[in-house]
PDB file of C-alpha atoms in Angstrom:
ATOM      1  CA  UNK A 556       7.417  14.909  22.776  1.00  0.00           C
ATOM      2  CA  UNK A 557       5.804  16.766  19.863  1.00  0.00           C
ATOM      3  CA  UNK A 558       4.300  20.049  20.623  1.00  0.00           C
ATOM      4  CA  UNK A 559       0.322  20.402  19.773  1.00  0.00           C
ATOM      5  CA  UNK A 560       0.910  21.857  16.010  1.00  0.00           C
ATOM      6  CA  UNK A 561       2.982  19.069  15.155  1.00  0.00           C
ATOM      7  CA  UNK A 562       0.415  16.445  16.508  1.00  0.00           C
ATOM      8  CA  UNK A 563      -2.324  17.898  14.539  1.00  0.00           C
ATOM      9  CA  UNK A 564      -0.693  18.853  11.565  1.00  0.00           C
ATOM     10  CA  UNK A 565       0.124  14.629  11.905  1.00  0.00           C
ATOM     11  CA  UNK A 566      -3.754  13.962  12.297  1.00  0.00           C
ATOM     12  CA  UNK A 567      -4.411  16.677   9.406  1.00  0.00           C
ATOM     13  CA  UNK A 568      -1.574  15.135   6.849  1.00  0.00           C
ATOM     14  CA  UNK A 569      -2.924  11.127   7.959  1.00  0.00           C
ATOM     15  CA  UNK A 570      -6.556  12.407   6.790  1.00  0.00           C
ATOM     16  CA  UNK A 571      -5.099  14.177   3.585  1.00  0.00           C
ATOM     17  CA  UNK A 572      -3.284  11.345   2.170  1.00  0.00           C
ATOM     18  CA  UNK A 573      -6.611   9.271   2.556  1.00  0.00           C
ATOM     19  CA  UNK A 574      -8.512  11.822   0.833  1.00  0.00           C
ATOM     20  CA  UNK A 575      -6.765  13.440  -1.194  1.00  0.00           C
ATOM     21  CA  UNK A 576      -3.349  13.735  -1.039  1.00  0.00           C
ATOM     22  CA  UNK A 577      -0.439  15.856  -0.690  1.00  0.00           C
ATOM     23  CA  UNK A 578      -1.665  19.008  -2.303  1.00  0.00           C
ATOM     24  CA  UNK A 579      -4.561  18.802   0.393  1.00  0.00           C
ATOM     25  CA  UNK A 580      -2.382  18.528   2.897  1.00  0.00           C
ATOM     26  CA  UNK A 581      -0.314  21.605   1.995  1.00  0.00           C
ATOM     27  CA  UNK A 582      -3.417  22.937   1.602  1.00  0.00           C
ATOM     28  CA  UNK A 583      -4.804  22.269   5.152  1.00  0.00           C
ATOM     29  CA  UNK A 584      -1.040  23.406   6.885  1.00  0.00           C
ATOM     30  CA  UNK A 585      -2.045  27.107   5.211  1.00  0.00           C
ATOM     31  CA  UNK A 586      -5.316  27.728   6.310  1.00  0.00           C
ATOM     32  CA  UNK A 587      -6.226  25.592   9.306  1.00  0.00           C
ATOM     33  CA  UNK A 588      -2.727  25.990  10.892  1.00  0.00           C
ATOM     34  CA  UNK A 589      -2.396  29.574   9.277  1.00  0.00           C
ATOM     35  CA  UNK A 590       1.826  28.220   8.496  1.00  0.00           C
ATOM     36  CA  UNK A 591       3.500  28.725   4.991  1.00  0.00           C
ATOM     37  CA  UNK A 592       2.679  25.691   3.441  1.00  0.00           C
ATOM     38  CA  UNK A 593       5.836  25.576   0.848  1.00  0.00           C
ATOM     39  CA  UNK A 594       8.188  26.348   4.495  1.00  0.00           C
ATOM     40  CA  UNK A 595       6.288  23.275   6.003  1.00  0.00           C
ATOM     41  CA  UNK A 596       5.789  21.123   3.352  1.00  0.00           C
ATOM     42  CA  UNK A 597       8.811  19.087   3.502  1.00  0.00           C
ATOM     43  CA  UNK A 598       7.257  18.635   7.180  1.00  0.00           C
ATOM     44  CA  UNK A 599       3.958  17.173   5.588  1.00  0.00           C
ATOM     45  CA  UNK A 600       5.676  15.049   3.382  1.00  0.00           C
ATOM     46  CA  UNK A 601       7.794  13.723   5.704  1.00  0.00           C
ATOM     47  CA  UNK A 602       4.599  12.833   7.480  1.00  0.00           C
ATOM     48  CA  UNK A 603       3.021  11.266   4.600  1.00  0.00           C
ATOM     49  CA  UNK A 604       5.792   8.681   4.254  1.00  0.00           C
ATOM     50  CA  UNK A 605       5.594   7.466   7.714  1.00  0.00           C
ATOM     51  CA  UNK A 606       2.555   6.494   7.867  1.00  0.00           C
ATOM     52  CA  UNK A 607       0.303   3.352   6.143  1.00  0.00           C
ATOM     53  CA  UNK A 608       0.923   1.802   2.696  1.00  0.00           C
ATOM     54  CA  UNK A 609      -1.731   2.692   0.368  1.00  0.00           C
ATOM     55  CA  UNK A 610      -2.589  -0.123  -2.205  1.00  0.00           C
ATOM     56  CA  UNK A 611      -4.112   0.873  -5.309  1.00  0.00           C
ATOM     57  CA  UNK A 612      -6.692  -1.026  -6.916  1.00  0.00           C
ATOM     58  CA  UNK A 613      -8.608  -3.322  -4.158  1.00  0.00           C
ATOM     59  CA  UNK A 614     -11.055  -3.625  -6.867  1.00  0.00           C
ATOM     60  CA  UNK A 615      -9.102  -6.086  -8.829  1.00  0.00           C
ATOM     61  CA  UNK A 616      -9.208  -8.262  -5.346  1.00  0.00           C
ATOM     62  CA  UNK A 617     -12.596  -7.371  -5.030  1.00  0.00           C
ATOM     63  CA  UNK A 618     -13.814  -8.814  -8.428  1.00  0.00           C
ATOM     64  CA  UNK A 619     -10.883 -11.818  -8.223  1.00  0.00           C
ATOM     65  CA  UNK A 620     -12.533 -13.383  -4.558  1.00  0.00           C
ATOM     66  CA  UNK A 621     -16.157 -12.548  -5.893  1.00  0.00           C
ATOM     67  CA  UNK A 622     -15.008 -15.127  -8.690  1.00  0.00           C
ATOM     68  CA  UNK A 623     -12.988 -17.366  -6.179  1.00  0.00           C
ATOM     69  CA  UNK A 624     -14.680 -17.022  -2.823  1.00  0.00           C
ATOM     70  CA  UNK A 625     -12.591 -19.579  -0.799  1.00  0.00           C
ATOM     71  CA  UNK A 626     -10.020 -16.873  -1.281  1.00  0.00           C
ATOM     72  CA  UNK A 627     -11.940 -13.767  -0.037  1.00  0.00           C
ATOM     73  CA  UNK A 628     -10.532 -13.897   3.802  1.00  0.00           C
ATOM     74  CA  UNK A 629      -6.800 -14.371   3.113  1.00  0.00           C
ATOM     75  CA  UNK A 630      -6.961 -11.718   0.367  1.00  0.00           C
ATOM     76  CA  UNK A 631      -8.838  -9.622   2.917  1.00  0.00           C
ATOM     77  CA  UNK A 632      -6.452 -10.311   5.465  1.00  0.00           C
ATOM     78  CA  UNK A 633      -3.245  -9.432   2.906  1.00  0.00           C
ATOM     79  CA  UNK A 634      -4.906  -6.536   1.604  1.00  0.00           C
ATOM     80  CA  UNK A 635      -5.521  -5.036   5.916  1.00  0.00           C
ATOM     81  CA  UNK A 636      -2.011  -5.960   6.615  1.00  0.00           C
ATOM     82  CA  UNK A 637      -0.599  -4.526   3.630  1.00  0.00           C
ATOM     83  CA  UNK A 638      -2.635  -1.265   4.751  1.00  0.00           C
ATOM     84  CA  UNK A 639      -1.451  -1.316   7.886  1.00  0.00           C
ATOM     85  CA  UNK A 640       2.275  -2.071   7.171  1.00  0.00           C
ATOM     86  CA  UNK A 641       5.245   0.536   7.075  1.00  0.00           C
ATOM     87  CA  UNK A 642       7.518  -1.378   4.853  1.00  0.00           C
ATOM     88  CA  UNK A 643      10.635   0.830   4.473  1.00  0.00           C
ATOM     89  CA  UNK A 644      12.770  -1.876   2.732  1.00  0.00           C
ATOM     90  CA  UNK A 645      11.907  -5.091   0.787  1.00  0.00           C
ATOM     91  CA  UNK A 646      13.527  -7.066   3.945  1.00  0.00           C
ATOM     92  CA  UNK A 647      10.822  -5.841   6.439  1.00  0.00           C
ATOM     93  CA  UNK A 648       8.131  -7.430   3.640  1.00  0.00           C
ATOM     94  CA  UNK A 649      10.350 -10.973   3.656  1.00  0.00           C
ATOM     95  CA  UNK A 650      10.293 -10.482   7.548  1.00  0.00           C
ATOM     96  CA  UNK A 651       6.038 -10.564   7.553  1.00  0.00           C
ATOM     97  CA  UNK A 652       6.253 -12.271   4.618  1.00  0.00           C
ATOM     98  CA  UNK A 653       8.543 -15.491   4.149  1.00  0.00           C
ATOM     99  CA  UNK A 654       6.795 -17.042   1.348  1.00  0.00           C
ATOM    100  CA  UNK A 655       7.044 -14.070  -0.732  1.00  0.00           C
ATOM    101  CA  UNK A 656       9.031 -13.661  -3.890  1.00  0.00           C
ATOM    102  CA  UNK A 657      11.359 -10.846  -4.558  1.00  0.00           C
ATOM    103  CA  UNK A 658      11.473  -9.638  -8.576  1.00  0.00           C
ATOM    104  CA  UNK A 659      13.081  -7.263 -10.391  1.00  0.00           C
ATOM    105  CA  UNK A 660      11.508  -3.942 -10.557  1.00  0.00           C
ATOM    106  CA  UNK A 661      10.400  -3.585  -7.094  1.00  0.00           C
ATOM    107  CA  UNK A 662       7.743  -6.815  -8.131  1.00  0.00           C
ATOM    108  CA  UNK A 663       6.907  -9.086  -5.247  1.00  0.00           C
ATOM    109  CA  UNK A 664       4.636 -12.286  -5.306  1.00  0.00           C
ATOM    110  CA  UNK A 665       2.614 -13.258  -2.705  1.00  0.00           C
ATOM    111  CA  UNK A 666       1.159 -16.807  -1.658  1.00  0.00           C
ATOM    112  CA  UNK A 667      -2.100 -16.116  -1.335  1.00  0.00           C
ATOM    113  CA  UNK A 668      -4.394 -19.556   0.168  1.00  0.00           C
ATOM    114  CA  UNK A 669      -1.156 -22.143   0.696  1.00  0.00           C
ATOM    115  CA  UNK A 670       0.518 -21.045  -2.810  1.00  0.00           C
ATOM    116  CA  UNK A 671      -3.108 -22.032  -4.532  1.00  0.00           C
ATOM    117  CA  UNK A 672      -2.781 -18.364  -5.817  1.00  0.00           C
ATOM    118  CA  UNK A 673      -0.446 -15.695  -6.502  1.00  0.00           C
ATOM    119  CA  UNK A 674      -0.720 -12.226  -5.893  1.00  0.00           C
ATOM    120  CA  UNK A 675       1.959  -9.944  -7.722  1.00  0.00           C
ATOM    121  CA  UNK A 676       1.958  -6.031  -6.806  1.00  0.00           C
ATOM    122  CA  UNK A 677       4.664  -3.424  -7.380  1.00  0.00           C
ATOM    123  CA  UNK A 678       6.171  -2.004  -4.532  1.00  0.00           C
ATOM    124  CA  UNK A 679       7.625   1.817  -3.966  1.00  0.00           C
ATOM    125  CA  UNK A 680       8.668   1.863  -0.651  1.00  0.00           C
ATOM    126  CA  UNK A 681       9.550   5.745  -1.028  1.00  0.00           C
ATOM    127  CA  UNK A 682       6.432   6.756  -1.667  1.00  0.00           C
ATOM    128  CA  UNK A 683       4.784   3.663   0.110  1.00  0.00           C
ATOM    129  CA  UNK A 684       2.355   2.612  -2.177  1.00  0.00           C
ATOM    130  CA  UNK A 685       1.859  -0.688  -3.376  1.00  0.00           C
ATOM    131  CA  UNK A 686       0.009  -1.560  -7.111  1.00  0.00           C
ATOM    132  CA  UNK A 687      -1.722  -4.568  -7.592  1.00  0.00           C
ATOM    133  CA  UNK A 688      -0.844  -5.826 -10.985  1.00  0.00           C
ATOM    134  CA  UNK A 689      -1.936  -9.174 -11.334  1.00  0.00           C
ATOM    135  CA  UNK A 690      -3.943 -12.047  -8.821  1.00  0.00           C
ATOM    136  CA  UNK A 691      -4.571 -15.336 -10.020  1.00  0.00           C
ATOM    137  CA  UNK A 692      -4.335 -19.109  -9.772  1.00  0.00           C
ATOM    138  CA  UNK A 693      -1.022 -20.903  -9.831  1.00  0.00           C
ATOM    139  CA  UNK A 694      -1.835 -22.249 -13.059  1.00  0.00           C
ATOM    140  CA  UNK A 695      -2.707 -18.923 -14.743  1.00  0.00           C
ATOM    141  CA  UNK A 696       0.717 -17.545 -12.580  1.00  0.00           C
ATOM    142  CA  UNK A 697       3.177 -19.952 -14.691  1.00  0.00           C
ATOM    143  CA  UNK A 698       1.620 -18.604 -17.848  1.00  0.00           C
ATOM    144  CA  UNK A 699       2.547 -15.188 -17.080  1.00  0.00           C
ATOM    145  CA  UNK A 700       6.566 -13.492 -16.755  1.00  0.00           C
ATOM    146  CA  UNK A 701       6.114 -12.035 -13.657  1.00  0.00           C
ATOM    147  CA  UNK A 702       8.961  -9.641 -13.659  1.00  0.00           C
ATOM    148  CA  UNK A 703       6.912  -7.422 -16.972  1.00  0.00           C
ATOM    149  CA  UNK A 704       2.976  -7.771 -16.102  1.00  0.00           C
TER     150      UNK A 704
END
């Protein structure tokens, strides 16, 4: 069981990496917790990587299912789940994720809306953070190499 520090230095490095990242986190360790924050930053960092994915750019969704709304709710849905998830390798993602396409470069491809789309993001599971780098119809997919946009 993890003494009280530990708990809320977890709370404390959860909010940093929403706001702000790992610099506030260090940052909170030394003066809320009043610890060295270079002898417990390994500790933070460690934190950071447990918890959620954070996906970078939900505004390229955003303006995609404004353009295609019979897509909004599954890219919704994706883009919560992905959130949520604590991939550590690209076989946890194939577990949640059947459909999806594994490409070179830490790429994956998504069937979004029974395969009428395709979502491609770039995964780093070490850092856990996924990039969206491209969302569009099947059509517009096969005009596109997949494994350099």
């Amino acid at each position: 069981m993890p003494n009280s520090i530990e708990l809320r230095s977890k709370q404390c490095c959860r909010y940093a990496k929403r706001v702000a990242g790992t610099a506030f986190c260090l940052g909170l360790l030394r003066n809320i917790f009043k610890i060295n924050a270079s002898q417990y930053g390994n500790f933070c960092v460690s934190l950071l990587k447990d918890f959620d994915l954070r996906v970078i750019a939900k505004k390229i969704l955003r303006e995609f299912w404004q353009k295609h709304p019979d897509c909004e709710q599954q890219l919704k849905s994706w883009y919560r789940e992905a959130e949520q998830g604590s991939w550590k390798t690209i076989n946890e993602i194939k577990k949640g994720y059947p459909s999806a396409s594994v490409v070179k470069d830490g790429r994956v491809v998504f069937n979004i809306k029974g395969n009428n789309y395709r979502l491609i993001v770039r995964v780093n599971l070490h850092y856990q953070m996924v990039w969206i780098r491209f969302i569009g119809t099947h059509k517009e997919y096969d005009r596109i190499d997949a494994t350099k946009i």
